[in-house]
mmCIF file of C-alpha atoms in Angstrom:
data_model
loop_
_atom_site.group_PDB
_atom_site.id
_atom_site.type_symbol
_atom_site.label_atom_id
_atom_site.label_comp_id
_atom_site.label_asym_id
_atom_site.label_seq_id
_atom_site.Cartn_x
_atom_site.Cartn_y
_atom_site.Cartn_z
ATOM 1 C CA MET A 1 80.096 88.131 89.408
ATOM 2 C CA ILE A 2 79.651 91.252 87.275
ATOM 3 C CA SER A 3 79.581 89.183 84.091
ATOM 4 C CA GLU A 4 77.010 86.762 85.509
ATOM 5 C CA LEU A 5 74.811 89.565 86.853
ATOM 6 C CA SER A 6 74.916 91.377 83.495
ATOM 7 C CA LYS A 7 74.019 88.150 81.710
ATOM 8 C CA ARG A 8 71.023 87.575 83.988
ATOM 9 C CA ILE A 9 69.772 91.136 83.481
ATOM 10 C CA SER A 10 70.103 90.820 79.695
ATOM 11 C CA LEU A 11 68.276 87.464 79.638
ATOM 12 C CA PHE A 12 65.521 88.880 81.857
ATOM 13 C CA LEU A 13 65.010 91.830 79.501
ATOM 14 C CA CYS A 14 65.006 89.426 76.559
ATOM 15 C CA ARG A 15 62.323 87.231 78.162
ATOM 16 C CA LYS A 16 60.251 90.360 78.758
ATOM 17 C CA ARG A 17 60.772 91.172 75.055
ATOM 18 C CA ILE A 18 62.334 94.505 75.939
ATOM 19 C CA ILE A 19 65.467 93.663 73.961
ATOM 20 C CA ASP A 20 66.062 91.374 70.992
ATOM 21 C CA TYR A 21 67.785 88.014 71.493
ATOM 22 C CA ASN A 22 70.425 88.910 68.896
ATOM 23 C CA ASP A 23 71.383 91.977 70.938
ATOM 24 C CA ILE A 24 71.934 90.126 74.226
ATOM 25 C CA GLU A 25 75.744 90.209 73.998
ATOM 26 C CA ILE A 26 75.717 93.944 73.263
ATOM 27 C CA TYR A 27 73.505 94.680 76.265
ATOM 28 C CA LYS A 28 75.501 92.273 78.424
ATOM 29 C CA TYR A 29 78.679 94.199 77.654
ATOM 30 C CA GLY A 30 76.886 97.476 78.337
ATOM 31 C CA PHE A 31 75.627 96.289 81.720
ATOM 32 C CA GLU A 32 79.100 94.955 82.566
ATOM 33 C CA THR A 33 80.566 98.376 81.866
ATOM 34 C CA ILE A 34 77.905 100.141 83.958
ATOM 35 C CA CYS A 35 78.270 97.729 86.900
ATOM 36 C CA SER A 36 82.068 97.878 86.814
ATOM 37 C CA THR A 37 82.034 101.685 86.667
ATOM 38 C CA LEU A 38 79.534 101.901 89.532
ATOM 39 C CA LEU A 39 81.563 99.446 91.630
ATOM 40 C CA GLY A 40 84.738 101.436 90.965
ATOM 41 C CA PHE A 41 83.004 104.620 92.114
ATOM 42 C CA ILE A 42 81.707 102.947 95.283
ATOM 43 C CA ILE A 43 85.180 101.567 96.048
ATOM 44 C CA THR A 44 86.647 105.058 95.630
ATOM 45 C CA ILE A 45 84.045 106.647 97.908
ATOM 46 C CA ILE A 46 84.611 104.009 100.611
ATOM 47 C CA ILE A 47 88.394 104.452 100.505
ATOM 48 C CA GLY A 48 87.992 108.231 100.428
ATOM 49 C CA THR A 49 85.742 108.107 103.486
ATOM 50 C CA ILE A 50 88.244 105.909 105.358
ATOM 51 C CA PHE A 51 91.015 108.403 104.617
ATOM 52 C CA GLN A 52 88.702 111.347 105.418
ATOM 53 C CA MET A 53 89.026 112.568 101.836
ATOM 54 C CA PHE A 54 85.440 112.195 100.634
ATOM 55 C CA LEU A 55 85.286 115.177 98.256
ATOM 56 C CA LEU A 56 88.815 114.531 97.018
ATOM 57 C CA SER A 57 87.875 110.922 96.295
ATOM 58 C CA ILE A 58 85.186 112.132 93.876
ATOM 59 C CA MET A 59 87.705 114.415 92.183
ATOM 60 C CA TYR A 60 90.199 111.543 92.044
ATOM 61 C CA TYR A 61 87.700 109.185 90.415
ATOM 62 C CA ILE A 62 86.601 111.687 87.767
ATOM 63 C CA MET A 63 90.205 112.570 86.991
ATOM 64 C CA PHE A 64 91.434 108.962 86.888
ATOM 65 C CA VAL A 65 88.611 107.666 84.692
ATOM 66 C CA THR A 66 88.622 110.669 82.327
ATOM 67 C CA ILE A 67 92.365 110.634 81.658
ATOM 68 C CA ARG A 68 92.524 106.835 81.376
ATOM 69 C CA GLN A 69 89.735 106.910 78.820
ATOM 70 C CA PHE A 70 92.144 108.574 76.385
ATOM 71 C CA THR A 71 95.572 107.373 77.530
ATOM 72 C CA GLY A 72 94.665 103.735 77.991
ATOM 73 C CA GLY A 73 96.606 101.589 80.417
ATOM 74 C CA TYR A 74 96.520 98.383 82.395
ATOM 75 C CA HIS A 75 93.490 96.140 81.804
ATOM 76 C CA ALA A 76 93.106 92.974 83.880
ATOM 77 C CA LYS A 77 91.648 89.840 82.308
ATOM 78 C CA SER A 78 88.707 89.720 84.719
ATOM 79 C CA TYR A 79 86.497 92.296 86.419
ATOM 80 C CA PHE A 80 87.602 90.977 89.820
ATOM 81 C CA LYS A 81 91.288 91.578 89.062
ATOM 82 C CA CYS A 82 90.448 94.919 87.484
ATOM 83 C CA ASN A 83 88.615 96.185 90.571
ATOM 84 C CA LEU A 84 91.226 94.677 92.890
ATOM 85 C CA THR A 85 93.990 96.499 91.007
ATOM 86 C CA PHE A 86 91.988 99.732 91.055
ATOM 87 C CA SER A 87 91.396 99.365 94.806
ATOM 88 C CA VAL A 88 95.106 98.847 95.502
ATOM 89 C CA VAL A 89 96.111 101.787 93.289
ATOM 90 C CA THR A 90 93.509 104.038 94.924
ATOM 91 C CA MET A 91 94.647 103.093 98.430
ATOM 92 C CA LEU A 92 98.281 103.728 97.492
ATOM 93 C CA VAL A 93 97.476 107.145 96.005
ATOM 94 C CA PHE A 94 95.479 108.191 99.078
ATOM 95 C CA SER A 95 98.084 106.755 101.474
ATOM 96 C CA PHE A 96 101.005 108.516 99.806
ATOM 97 C CA THR A 97 99.006 111.746 99.703
ATOM 98 C CA LYS A 98 98.324 111.597 103.442
ATOM 99 C CA ILE A 99 101.947 110.694 104.209
ATOM 100 C CA ALA A 100 103.249 113.535 102.032
ATOM 101 C CA VAL A 101 100.961 116.073 103.700
ATOM 102 C CA TYR A 102 101.470 115.077 107.322
ATOM 103 C CA THR A 103 105.198 114.294 107.294
ATOM 104 C CA LYS A 104 105.884 117.612 105.559
ATOM 105 C CA VAL A 105 108.866 116.162 103.666
ATOM 106 C CA TYR A 106 107.137 116.743 100.332
ATOM 107 C CA MET A 107 108.480 119.725 98.404
ATOM 108 C CA MET A 108 107.520 121.607 95.269
ATOM 109 C CA LEU A 109 110.607 120.168 93.593
ATOM 110 C CA TYR A 110 109.313 116.611 94.088
ATOM 111 C CA HIS A 111 105.905 117.741 92.902
ATOM 112 C CA ILE A 112 107.269 119.106 89.631
ATOM 113 C CA LEU A 113 109.455 116.026 89.107
ATOM 114 C CA PHE A 114 106.462 113.687 89.524
ATOM 115 C CA LEU A 115 104.371 115.733 87.106
ATOM 116 C CA VAL A 116 107.151 115.976 84.513
ATOM 117 C CA LEU A 117 107.838 112.233 84.751
ATOM 118 C CA SER A 118 104.141 111.450 84.339
ATOM 119 C CA PHE A 119 103.842 113.788 81.369
ATOM 120 C CA MET A 120 106.910 112.293 79.668
ATOM 121 C CA ILE A 121 105.519 108.769 80.036
ATOM 122 C CA VAL A 122 102.147 109.849 78.675
ATOM 123 C CA TRP A 123 103.791 111.687 75.779
ATOM 124 C CA TYR A 124 105.986 108.722 74.883
ATOM 125 C CA TYR A 125 103.611 105.767 75.236
ATOM 126 C CA ILE A 126 99.997 106.760 74.680
ATOM 127 C CA PRO A 127 97.580 105.711 73.486
ATOM 128 C CA VAL A 128 97.904 102.247 75.047
ATOM 129 C CA GLU A 129 95.468 100.151 73.071
ATOM 130 C CA ASN A 130 93.145 97.631 74.704
ATOM 131 C CA GLU A 131 93.112 94.424 72.654
ATOM 132 C CA ASN A 132 89.362 94.122 73.310
ATOM 133 C CA LYS A 133 88.767 97.644 71.960
ATOM 134 C CA PRO A 134 91.025 98.157 68.934
ATOM 135 C CA LEU A 135 91.306 101.737 67.662
ATOM 136 C CA ASP A 136 91.698 102.967 64.104
ATOM 137 C CA GLN A 137 94.453 105.443 63.283
ATOM 138 C CA GLU A 138 92.152 108.451 63.475
ATOM 139 C CA GLN A 139 90.917 107.455 66.936
ATOM 140 C CA LYS A 140 94.470 106.787 68.132
ATOM 141 C CA LYS A 141 95.523 110.248 66.990
ATOM 142 C CA LYS A 142 92.512 111.864 68.668
ATOM 143 C CA ASN A 143 93.032 109.974 71.941
ATOM 144 C CA ARG A 144 96.710 110.867 71.968
ATOM 145 C CA HIS A 145 96.049 114.586 71.547
ATOM 146 C CA ILE A 146 93.306 114.643 74.191
ATOM 147 C CA GLY A 147 95.317 112.481 76.612
ATOM 148 C CA ILE A 148 98.349 114.753 76.369
ATOM 149 C CA ALA A 149 96.198 117.895 76.667
ATOM 150 C CA LEU A 150 94.421 116.582 79.778
ATOM 151 C CA THR A 151 97.693 115.547 81.401
ATOM 152 C CA ALA A 152 99.214 118.956 80.701
ATOM 153 C CA ALA A 153 96.124 120.782 81.986
ATOM 154 C CA VAL A 154 96.031 118.779 85.224
ATOM 155 C CA SER A 155 99.758 119.403 85.736
ATOM 156 C CA VAL A 156 99.312 123.167 85.366
ATOM 157 C CA VAL A 157 96.280 123.264 87.681
ATOM 158 C CA SER A 158 98.073 121.075 90.225
ATOM 159 C CA CYS A 159 101.016 123.472 90.379
ATOM 160 C CA ALA A 160 98.743 126.527 90.465
ATOM 161 C CA ILE A 161 96.738 125.341 93.488
ATOM 162 C CA TYR A 162 99.774 124.030 95.404
ATOM 163 C CA PRO A 163 100.011 127.151 97.623
ATOM 164 C CA ILE A 164 96.248 127.084 98.229
ATOM 165 C CA SER A 165 95.538 123.377 98.859
ATOM 166 C CA VAL A 166 98.608 121.177 99.179
ATOM 167 C CA GLN A 167 96.607 117.995 99.718
ATOM 168 C CA THR A 168 94.515 118.480 96.578
ATOM 169 C CA SER A 169 97.592 119.364 94.561
ATOM 170 C CA ILE A 170 99.544 116.330 95.774
ATOM 171 C CA LEU A 171 96.595 114.002 95.143
ATOM 172 C CA MET A 172 96.426 115.231 91.548
ATOM 173 C CA ALA A 173 100.142 114.596 91.061
ATOM 174 C CA PHE A 174 99.999 111.091 92.540
ATOM 175 C CA THR A 175 96.910 110.291 90.468
ATOM 176 C CA GLN A 176 98.758 111.206 87.288
ATOM 177 C CA LEU A 177 101.788 109.254 88.446
ATOM 178 C CA SER A 178 99.655 106.156 89.096
ATOM 179 C CA ILE A 179 98.195 106.388 85.584
ATOM 180 C CA ALA A 180 101.708 106.711 84.153
ATOM 181 C CA VAL A 181 102.966 103.694 86.124
ATOM 182 C CA LEU A 182 100.060 101.572 84.865
ATOM 183 C CA ILE A 183 100.887 102.661 81.314
ATOM 184 C CA VAL A 184 104.512 101.540 81.728
ATOM 185 C CA ILE A 185 103.441 98.201 83.244
ATOM 186 C CA THR A 186 101.106 97.554 80.315
ATOM 187 C CA HIS A 187 103.778 98.514 77.784
ATOM 188 C CA ASN A 188 106.302 96.164 79.399
ATOM 189 C CA GLU A 189 103.778 93.317 79.509
ATOM 190 C CA LYS A 190 103.008 93.735 75.822
ATOM 191 C CA GLY A 191 106.731 93.828 75.071
ATOM 192 C CA SER A 192 107.264 90.567 76.981
ATOM 193 C CA GLU A 193 104.375 88.893 75.159
ATOM 194 C CA LYS A 194 105.788 89.997 71.805
ATOM 195 C CA ASP A 195 109.238 88.621 72.720
ATOM 196 C CA GLU A 196 107.688 85.271 73.669
ATOM 197 C CA GLU A 197 105.841 85.105 70.351
ATOM 198 C CA ASP A 198 109.047 85.916 68.463
ATOM 199 C CA GLU A 199 110.876 83.137 70.318
ATOM 200 C CA LYS A 200 108.167 80.647 69.361
ATOM 201 C CA TYR A 201 108.488 81.562 65.695
ATOM 202 C CA ASP A 202 112.289 81.339 65.890
ATOM 203 C CA THR A 203 112.117 77.816 67.265
#
């Protein structure tokens, strides 16, 4: 749907001679990115409204997208699967946040453990490279440094505001944990694919 819509927009602009025919694929990719980003934001706002966490949903989206930009992570093979995965992850993060706040079983110890675990995963695995957007060594190094710095900064802020706003603090921790889990899933998938390729060569 997103791909088809982006293609139609690009062809329309080409027919109007606003863009060059040779640049259609570039613009198509650009429109796909814009549409996917906008859809992701709308999904977040809707879920946030359902959970009565409208303002926190905006914070969640900015945090999730910004950190993932540098850490990398799971990338589905279609925009539908990508947005479906994002929707599920977002609902889980918001659900666990609500449960943690209202059941009052969540403690600072758990909070620190989640943040430390997330940071260790980020430190060990990033950047997770997207095969459709290969990075050179300089960019990998830059993304790694920024990704680690952002994760550390969010962890510190999350702990600092815990006494002031538990819900915000917990949401930040679960957001980082979700990013870390997606990183591990991607790493394991790539490892499995590599093992399959090695087996093919061996046979």
